[in-house]
CSV table of C-alpha atoms in Angstrom, one decimal:
chain,number,residue,atom,x,y,z
R,1,MET,CA,27.6,0.4,15.5
R,2,SER,CA,28.6,-1.8,12.6
R,3,PRO,CA,28.3,-0.5,9.0
R,4,MET,CA,25.7,-3.2,8.2
R,5,MET,CA,23.5,-2.0,11.0
R,6,VAL,CA,23.8,1.6,9.7
R,7,ILE,CA,22.8,0.5,6.2
R,8,PHE,CA,19.9,-1.5,7.7
R,9,LEU,CA,18.7,1.4,9.7
R,10,ILE,CA,18.9,4.0,6.9
R,11,PHE,CA,17.5,2.0,4.0
R,12,LEU,CA,15.0,-0.4,5.7
R,13,PHE,CA,13.8,0.6,9.2
R,14,ILE,CA,13.5,4.4,8.7
R,15,PRO,CA,11.4,4.2,5.5
R,16,ILE,CA,9.1,1.6,7.0
R,17,ALA,CA,8.6,3.7,10.1
R,18,PHE,CA,8.0,6.8,8.0
R,19,ALA,CA,5.4,4.9,5.9
R,20,LEU,CA,3.6,3.8,9.0
R,21,PHE,CA,3.6,7.3,10.3
R,22,VAL,CA,2.3,8.8,7.0
R,23,SER,CA,-0.4,6.1,6.7
R,24,PHE,CA,-1.9,7.2,10.0
R,25,THR,CA,-2.0,10.9,9.1
R,26,ASN,CA,-3.8,13.1,6.5
R,27,TRP,CA,-0.5,14.4,5.0
R,28,ASN,CA,-0.8,15.5,1.3
R,29,GLY,CA,2.9,14.8,0.6
R,30,ILE,CA,3.8,18.3,-0.5
R,31,THR,CA,3.7,20.5,2.6
R,32,PRO,CA,6.4,20.0,5.3
R,33,LEU,CA,5.2,17.8,8.1
R,34,GLY,CA,6.0,20.4,10.9
R,35,GLN,CA,4.2,23.4,9.4
R,36,THR,CA,0.7,22.0,9.2
R,37,GLN,CA,-1.6,20.2,11.6
R,38,SER,CA,-1.5,16.6,10.7
R,39,GLN,CA,-4.9,15.0,11.3
R,40,THR,CA,-4.8,11.5,12.5
R,41,THR,CA,-7.2,9.6,10.3
R,42,GLY,CA,-5.4,6.3,10.0
R,43,VAL,CA,-7.2,4.4,12.7
R,44,VAL,CA,-10.6,5.3,11.2
R,45,LEU,CA,-9.3,4.5,7.7
R,46,PHE,CA,-8.0,1.1,8.7
R,47,THR,CA,-11.1,0.3,10.7
R,48,ASN,CA,-13.4,1.1,7.8
R,49,LEU,CA,-11.1,-1.0,5.5
R,50,THR,CA,-11.8,-4.1,7.6
R,51,THR,CA,-15.5,-3.6,8.1
R,52,ASP,CA,-16.8,-2.3,4.7
R,53,PRO,CA,-18.2,-5.0,2.4
R,54,VAL,CA,-16.1,-5.4,-0.7
R,55,THR,CA,-18.1,-5.7,-3.9
R,56,ILE,CA,-16.4,-6.9,-7.1
R,57,PRO,CA,-18.0,-5.9,-10.4
R,58,ALA,CA,-19.1,-8.8,-12.6
R,59,GLY,CA,-16.4,-9.9,-15.0
R,60,THR,CA,-13.4,-8.5,-13.0
R,61,ILE,CA,-12.0,-11.9,-12.1
R,62,VAL,CA,-12.5,-13.2,-15.7
R,63,THR,CA,-10.8,-10.2,-17.2
R,64,THR,CA,-7.9,-10.3,-14.7
R,65,GLU,CA,-7.4,-14.0,-15.4
R,66,GLY,CA,-7.4,-13.5,-19.1
R,67,ALA,CA,-4.9,-10.6,-18.9
R,68,ALA,CA,-2.6,-12.6,-16.6
R,69,ARG,CA,-2.7,-15.6,-19.0
R,70,SER,CA,-1.9,-13.5,-22.1
R,71,ALA,CA,0.8,-11.6,-20.2
R,72,THR,CA,2.6,-14.8,-19.1
R,73,GLY,CA,2.1,-16.6,-22.4
R,74,SER,CA,0.4,-19.6,-20.8
R,75,PRO,CA,-0.3,-22.3,-23.4
R,76,ARG,CA,-3.3,-23.6,-21.5
R,77,MET,CA,-6.7,-22.3,-22.8
R,78,SER,CA,-9.3,-21.1,-20.4
R,79,PRO,CA,-12.7,-23.0,-20.6
């Protein structure tokens, strides 16, 4: 195996695979994975994420736009 493939495997593929594994379990991040029963809650979590209605409080978009403009220093004024 070439050194580039080893680097690719260690620093890209393994963290992505571990993140996918952790996203489908109810692991608290502190206890070792082998010592506790990992509950698989990811399928329900991702299903609820796609079916729940998203409500945005009034003013969130305006506040976010104003913060982004002031952070980037845009000379254009908002109406």
